[in-house]
C-alpha cells in the first residue's frame, strides 16, 4: 500500500455497522460477521473510535482475538477522542494535536486488544485542516519512521482535504468515502491522477453511497450520504441499474466492480451488518473480473442526464 510494506486484501471489511450505524449490533452478530469475512479471505479490517463511540473497535478486537496477529491488517483513525462525560456516558471530542493523536492511538490499541496499529488515518479533518496537516500528520510520520505504525493516511469524503494531504505530505494512502462510485465519481477528476503521480494508494469506501447502490431496485427511503435518498438520486440509481442489467450484472455487482476499477485502488472497503450480507458482497465482488468498459460509458451518459 503506497510506499509502505503494509498489505491489504482487495476487499476490506468496514466496521461502522459493528458500532451500530443503522441498527444496534451485539457481540455475537459482530463475531459471526467478522468470521464470515475471514472465511471469505478478507484480511483487512477498517475501524475508528467514531464508530459507536469506540464500540466498533471493541467488538472488532474481540472478534479477531483468536486469529494470529500477523495474519490481518487493521486501520483505525485519529481526530476524535472518546471521553466520558460528567454523567458517565461516552462522547466524542475533536482532537488533531500531537498529544491527542498519541492518546487516540493508545486508546484504540487498548479497545482493539492489539499491540500495534497497521494503518493510522486522519479522520474527517476538513474543519481542522491546518492543524491536521501541521500537527497530526507529523506525529504520525514520526511513529511510522519508528516502526510503531506501518502506514499513514487520511480518510474523508471531502476531496479538497484529501488533495491537500496528497500534495503537501508523504502519506501512503487516502480513504476516499463516496466519491469514487457509480453515482459520484468526482475523485477521478483530480484526486486519482494525483495519487497515481505521487504513489499514494486509494482505499475506496462508501462505494454504495450509504446504501442506495447496495441492493437491486433502489427505492425511496434508502440511504444516500447517510440520509434518505432524494427522488432524483433514486431515479438515477434505477437508470444505472437498467444499464448494468443490460451488461449482465446487477447494480451491487456494478458498484463493486467500478469501485475496484482504478489501478490505484488497493482495497474496496465495504461494511456489513450480518454474515449473510458479507457473503453477498463477496459473491458480487467477483464481477470486477469482467470487462465492463462499455458499462462505464453508459453510466457516464446516465450521470450527465
Short mmCIF file of C-alpha atoms in Angstrom, two decimals:
data_model
loop_
_atom_site.label_atom_id
_atom_site.label_comp_id
_atom_site.label_asym_id
_atom_site.label_seq_id
_atom_site.Cartn_x
_atom_site.Cartn_y
_atom_site.Cartn_z
CA UNK A 1 0.00 0.00 0.00
CA UNK A 2 1.65 3.18 -1.19
CA UNK A 3 5.34 3.22 -0.35
CA UNK A 4 4.79 1.17 2.82
CA UNK A 5 5.16 -2.56 3.39
CA UNK A 6 1.57 -2.83 4.63
CA UNK A 7 -0.54 -5.35 2.74
CA UNK A 8 -4.32 -5.13 2.34
CA UNK A 9 -6.73 -7.52 0.68
CA UNK A 10 -8.66 -6.35 -2.38
CA UNK A 11 -11.82 -6.40 -0.28
CA UNK A 12 -11.78 -4.93 3.22
CA UNK A 13 -14.42 -5.01 5.95
CA UNK A 14 -15.51 -1.64 7.29
CA UNK A 15 -16.89 -1.70 10.81
CA UNK A 16 -19.28 1.24 11.16
CA UNK A 17 -22.12 -1.28 11.38
CA UNK A 18 -20.30 -3.09 14.20
CA UNK A 19 -20.67 0.18 16.07
CA UNK A 20 -24.41 0.30 15.39
CA UNK A 21 -24.50 2.66 12.39
CA UNK A 22 -28.08 1.94 11.32
CA UNK A 23 -29.19 -0.60 13.91
CA UNK A 24 -27.86 -1.94 17.23
CA UNK A 25 -25.39 -4.82 16.98
CA UNK A 26 -24.37 -7.27 19.68
CA UNK A 27 -21.02 -9.03 20.04
CA UNK A 28 -22.37 -12.36 18.77
CA UNK A 29 -23.50 -10.82 15.47
CA UNK A 30 -20.22 -8.95 15.19
CA UNK A 31 -18.31 -12.19 15.76
CA UNK A 32 -20.27 -14.01 13.05
CA UNK A 33 -19.93 -11.14 10.57
CA UNK A 34 -16.17 -10.88 11.03
CA UNK A 35 -15.86 -14.67 10.89
CA UNK A 36 -17.75 -14.73 7.58
CA UNK A 37 -15.41 -12.10 6.17
CA UNK A 38 -12.39 -14.06 7.38
CA UNK A 39 -13.68 -17.29 5.85
CA UNK A 40 -14.11 -15.45 2.53
CA UNK A 41 -10.47 -14.37 2.58
CA UNK A 42 -10.81 -10.82 3.91
CA UNK A 43 -7.77 -9.87 5.97
CA UNK A 44 -8.10 -6.09 6.04
CA UNK A 45 -10.37 -4.51 8.65
CA UNK A 46 -11.04 -0.78 8.97
CA UNK A 47 -12.42 0.83 12.10
CA UNK A 48 -12.45 4.12 14.04
CA UNK A 49 -13.15 5.46 17.52
CA UNK A 50 -16.01 7.43 15.93
CA UNK A 51 -17.96 4.27 15.11
CA UNK A 52 -20.27 3.59 18.01
CA UNK A 53 -18.19 5.69 20.42
CA UNK A 54 -15.48 3.04 20.50
CA UNK A 55 -17.84 0.06 20.34
CA UNK A 56 -16.76 -0.94 16.81
CA UNK A 57 -13.11 -1.17 17.87
CA UNK A 58 -14.04 -3.19 20.94
CA UNK A 59 -16.22 -5.62 19.01
CA UNK A 60 -13.69 -6.00 16.21
CA UNK A 61 -10.95 -6.72 18.73
CA UNK A 62 -12.98 -9.46 20.39
CA UNK A 63 -13.96 -10.94 17.01
CA UNK A 64 -10.33 -11.15 15.86
CA UNK A 65 -8.85 -12.23 19.18
CA UNK A 66 -8.41 -15.84 18.12
CA UNK A 67 -6.58 -15.04 14.88
CA UNK A 68 -2.78 -14.70 14.54
CA UNK A 69 -1.90 -11.01 14.69
CA UNK A 70 0.44 -11.23 11.71
CA UNK A 71 -2.39 -12.64 9.55
CA UNK A 72 -4.51 -9.47 9.33
CA UNK A 73 -4.24 -5.72 8.82
CA UNK A 74 -6.12 -3.13 10.88
CA UNK A 75 -6.59 0.52 10.10
CA UNK A 76 -8.10 2.91 12.59
CA UNK A 77 -8.40 6.65 12.73
CA UNK A 78 -7.39 9.72 14.70
CA UNK A 79 -9.18 13.02 15.07
CA UNK A 80 -11.93 12.13 17.51
CA UNK A 81 -11.26 11.22 21.11
CA UNK A 82 -13.79 9.23 23.10
CA UNK A 83 -14.25 10.67 26.59
CA UNK A 84 -16.62 10.14 29.46
CA UNK A 85 -19.00 12.98 30.25
CA UNK A 86 -19.93 14.00 33.77
CA UNK A 87 -22.89 11.60 33.73
CA UNK A 88 -20.68 8.67 32.77
CA UNK A 89 -21.74 8.49 29.12
CA UNK A 90 -19.25 8.39 26.27
CA UNK A 91 -18.97 11.35 23.93
CA UNK A 92 -16.76 12.46 21.04
CA UNK A 93 -14.32 15.34 21.08
CA UNK A 94 -12.26 16.57 18.15
CA UNK A 95 -8.53 16.21 18.62
CA UNK A 96 -5.82 16.76 15.99
CA UNK A 97 -2.98 17.89 18.22
CA UNK A 98 0.12 15.72 18.61
CA UNK A 99 -0.92 14.73 22.14
CA UNK A 100 -4.46 13.92 21.02
CA UNK A 101 -3.16 11.72 18.20
CA UNK A 102 -0.87 9.75 20.52
CA UNK A 103 -3.65 9.34 23.06
CA UNK A 104 -6.13 8.28 20.39
CA UNK A 105 -3.84 5.55 19.07
CA UNK A 106 -3.06 4.30 22.58
CA UNK A 107 -6.75 4.07 23.41
CA UNK A 108 -7.54 2.40 20.08
CA UNK A 109 -4.92 -0.26 20.77
CA UNK A 110 -6.49 -0.90 24.16
CA UNK A 111 -10.01 -1.16 22.74
CA UNK A 112 -8.83 -3.45 19.93
CA UNK A 113 -6.62 -5.52 22.23
CA UNK A 114 -3.66 -5.35 19.84
CA UNK A 115 -0.06 -4.29 20.26
CA UNK A 116 0.09 -2.18 17.11
CA UNK A 117 -1.99 -0.32 14.54
CA UNK A 118 -1.04 -1.11 10.96
CA UNK A 119 -2.57 1.97 9.29
CA UNK A 120 -3.46 5.25 11.01
CA UNK A 121 -5.81 7.52 9.08
CA UNK A 122 -6.57 11.16 9.89
CA UNK A 123 -10.37 11.14 10.07
CA UNK A 124 -12.60 13.88 8.61
CA UNK A 125 -10.11 16.73 9.07
CA UNK A 126 -11.84 19.29 6.85
CA UNK A 127 -12.93 21.63 9.67
CA UNK A 128 -9.46 21.39 11.27
CA UNK A 129 -7.34 21.04 8.16
CA UNK A 130 -4.38 23.25 9.08
CA UNK A 131 -3.94 21.55 12.43
CA UNK A 132 -4.37 18.12 10.87
CA UNK A 133 -1.61 18.81 8.33
CA UNK A 134 0.70 20.73 10.65
CA UNK A 135 0.29 18.73 13.90
CA UNK A 136 -1.47 15.40 13.39
CA UNK A 137 0.47 14.30 10.32
CA UNK A 138 3.99 14.98 11.66
CA UNK A 139 3.43 12.84 14.76
CA UNK A 140 2.02 10.03 12.61
CA UNK A 141 5.02 10.29 10.30
CA UNK A 142 7.30 10.08 13.34
CA UNK A 143 5.51 6.97 14.60
CA UNK A 144 5.78 5.45 11.13
CA UNK A 145 9.53 6.19 11.00
CA UNK A 146 9.95 4.45 14.38
CA UNK A 147 8.00 1.42 13.16
CA UNK A 148 5.18 1.89 15.66
CA UNK A 149 2.64 2.11 12.84
CA UNK A 150 3.05 0.73 9.36
CA UNK A 151 1.41 3.38 7.18
CA UNK A 152 -0.22 6.81 7.38
CA UNK A 153 -3.18 8.20 5.51
CA UNK A 154 -6.27 10.37 5.61
CA UNK A 155 -9.91 9.39 5.28
CA UNK A 156 -12.87 11.61 4.42
CA UNK A 157 -15.43 12.32 1.73
CA UNK A 158 -14.08 15.86 1.39
CA UNK A 159 -11.95 15.87 -1.77
CA UNK A 160 -10.10 19.17 -1.12
CA UNK A 161 -8.82 17.75 2.19
CA UNK A 162 -7.61 14.56 0.53
CA UNK A 163 -5.95 16.51 -2.28
CA UNK A 164 -4.15 18.81 0.14
CA UNK A 165 -2.76 15.88 2.12
CA UNK A 166 -1.53 14.18 -1.05
CA UNK A 167 0.10 17.40 -2.29
CA UNK A 168 1.69 18.53 0.96
CA UNK A 169 2.61 15.33 2.84
CA UNK A 170 4.07 11.92 2.13
CA UNK A 171 1.07 9.85 3.15
CA UNK A 172 0.78 6.26 1.99
CA UNK A 173 -2.95 6.15 1.34
CA UNK A 174 -6.20 8.05 1.14
CA UNK A 175 -9.52 6.55 2.14
CA UNK A 176 -12.00 8.26 -0.14
CA UNK A 177 -15.59 7.89 1.01
CA UNK A 178 -18.40 8.03 -1.51
CA UNK A 179 -16.50 9.96 -4.18
CA UNK A 180 -15.42 7.06 -6.41
CA UNK A 181 -18.79 5.44 -7.05
CA UNK A 182 -21.33 4.94 -9.81
CA UNK A 183 -23.27 7.96 -8.55
CA UNK A 184 -20.34 10.23 -7.68
CA UNK A 185 -17.05 9.71 -9.45
CA UNK A 186 -15.72 13.19 -8.70
CA UNK A 187 -12.48 11.71 -7.32
CA UNK A 188 -11.49 10.83 -10.89
CA UNK A 189 -11.06 14.47 -11.86
CA UNK A 190 -8.08 15.44 -9.69
CA UNK A 191 -7.55 13.10 -6.74
CA UNK A 192 -6.99 9.83 -8.59
CA UNK A 193 -4.48 11.24 -11.12
CA UNK A 194 -2.65 12.96 -8.26
CA UNK A 195 -2.50 9.74 -6.22
CA UNK A 196 -1.14 7.92 -9.25
CA UNK A 197 1.52 10.59 -9.74
CA UNK A 198 2.54 10.62 -6.07
CA UNK A 199 2.44 6.85 -5.49
CA UNK A 200 -0.42 7.06 -3.00
CA UNK A 201 -2.82 4.13 -2.69
CA UNK A 202 -6.58 4.56 -2.56
CA UNK A 203 -8.80 2.75 -0.09
CA UNK A 204 -12.24 3.10 -1.64
CA UNK A 205 -15.00 3.28 0.97
CA UNK A 206 -18.66 4.23 0.85
CA UNK A 207 -18.91 2.59 -2.56
CA UNK A 208 -22.67 2.04 -2.22
CA UNK A 209 -23.18 5.72 -1.26
CA UNK A 210 -24.55 4.64 2.13
CA UNK A 211 -26.96 2.08 0.70
CA UNK A 212 -28.70 3.25 -2.47
CA UNK A 213 -26.40 1.11 -4.65
CA UNK A 214 -26.27 -1.87 -2.30
CA UNK A 215 -29.36 -3.75 -3.48
CA UNK A 216 -31.30 -4.22 -6.71
CA UNK A 217 -34.23 -1.92 -7.47
CA UNK A 218 -33.38 1.15 -5.34
CA UNK A 219 -36.47 2.62 -3.68
CA UNK A 220 -37.43 5.85 -1.95
CA UNK A 221 -36.25 5.92 1.64
CA UNK A 222 -33.00 4.06 1.02
CA UNK A 223 -29.90 5.82 2.31
CA UNK A 224 -27.73 8.19 0.30
CA UNK A 225 -24.95 10.05 2.10
CA UNK A 226 -26.41 8.73 5.40
CA UNK A 227 -29.85 10.32 4.89
CA UNK A 228 -32.92 9.35 2.87
CA UNK A 229 -32.06 9.39 -0.83
CA UNK A 230 -33.81 12.18 -2.75
CA UNK A 231 -36.05 11.13 -5.67
CA UNK A 232 -33.63 12.28 -8.38
CA UNK A 233 -30.83 10.14 -6.89
CA UNK A 234 -33.12 7.09 -6.68
CA UNK A 235 -34.16 7.65 -10.31
CA UNK A 236 -30.52 7.90 -11.40
CA UNK A 237 -29.64 4.72 -9.49
CA UNK A 238 -32.51 2.92 -11.22
CA UNK A 239 -31.26 4.09 -14.62
CA UNK A 240 -27.77 2.84 -13.76
CA UNK A 241 -29.28 -0.48 -12.69
CA UNK A 242 -31.02 -0.77 -16.07
CA UNK A 243 -27.72 -0.15 -17.81
CA UNK A 244 -25.96 -2.68 -15.59
CA UNK A 245 -28.54 -5.38 -16.25
CA UNK A 246 -28.08 -4.74 -19.97
CA UNK A 247 -24.43 -5.72 -19.49
CA UNK A 248 -25.26 -8.82 -17.46
CA UNK A 249 -24.51 -7.58 -13.94
CA UNK A 250 -26.63 -6.44 -11.01
CA UNK A 251 -26.45 -2.96 -9.52
CA UNK A 252 -24.37 -4.07 -6.48
CA UNK A 253 -22.03 -6.04 -8.74
CA UNK A 254 -21.56 -2.98 -10.95
CA UNK A 255 -20.98 -0.74 -7.90
CA UNK A 256 -18.24 -3.00 -6.56
CA UNK A 257 -16.62 -3.51 -9.95
CA UNK A 258 -16.50 0.23 -10.59
CA UNK A 259 -15.07 0.83 -7.11
CA UNK A 260 -12.17 -1.53 -7.83
CA UNK A 261 -11.60 -0.45 -11.43
CA UNK A 262 -8.84 2.14 -10.91
CA UNK A 263 -5.23 0.94 -10.86
CA UNK A 264 -4.52 2.98 -7.71
CA UNK A 265 -7.26 1.34 -5.64
CA UNK A 266 -5.63 -1.10 -3.22
CA UNK A 267 -8.80 -2.13 -1.41
CA UNK A 268 -12.55 -1.67 -1.62
CA UNK A 269 -13.83 -1.28 1.95
CA UNK A 270 -17.42 -2.37 2.49
CA UNK A 271 -19.44 -2.59 5.68
CA UNK A 272 -21.76 -5.42 6.67
CA UNK A 273 -24.30 -5.94 9.42
CA UNK A 274 -24.62 -9.74 9.13
CA UNK A 275 -22.76 -12.81 7.85
CA UNK A 276 -25.28 -13.07 5.01
CA UNK A 277 -24.55 -9.52 3.92
CA UNK A 278 -20.79 -10.03 3.75
CA UNK A 279 -21.31 -13.31 1.86
CA UNK A 280 -23.43 -11.46 -0.70
CA UNK A 281 -20.79 -8.77 -1.06
CA UNK A 282 -18.02 -11.31 -1.59
CA UNK A 283 -20.10 -13.03 -4.26
CA UNK A 284 -20.89 -9.73 -6.01
CA UNK A 285 -17.25 -8.64 -5.88
CA UNK A 286 -16.35 -11.35 -8.39
CA UNK A 287 -17.93 -9.22 -11.15
CA UNK A 288 -14.84 -6.97 -11.08
CA UNK A 289 -13.04 -9.58 -13.17
CA UNK A 290 -15.23 -8.82 -16.17
CA UNK A 291 -14.51 -6.16 -18.78
CA UNK A 292 -17.23 -3.59 -18.10
CA UNK A 293 -15.73 -0.68 -20.02
CA UNK A 294 -18.86 -0.32 -22.14
CA UNK A 295 -20.99 -0.17 -18.99
CA UNK A 296 -18.91 2.66 -17.58
CA UNK A 297 -19.63 4.65 -20.75
CA UNK A 298 -23.34 4.05 -20.23
CA UNK A 299 -23.07 5.16 -16.59
CA UNK A 300 -21.39 8.40 -17.63
CA UNK A 301 -24.29 9.08 -20.00
CA UNK A 302 -26.81 8.45 -17.23
CA UNK A 303 -25.00 10.80 -14.85
CA UNK A 304 -24.80 13.53 -17.49
CA UNK A 305 -28.58 13.29 -17.77
#
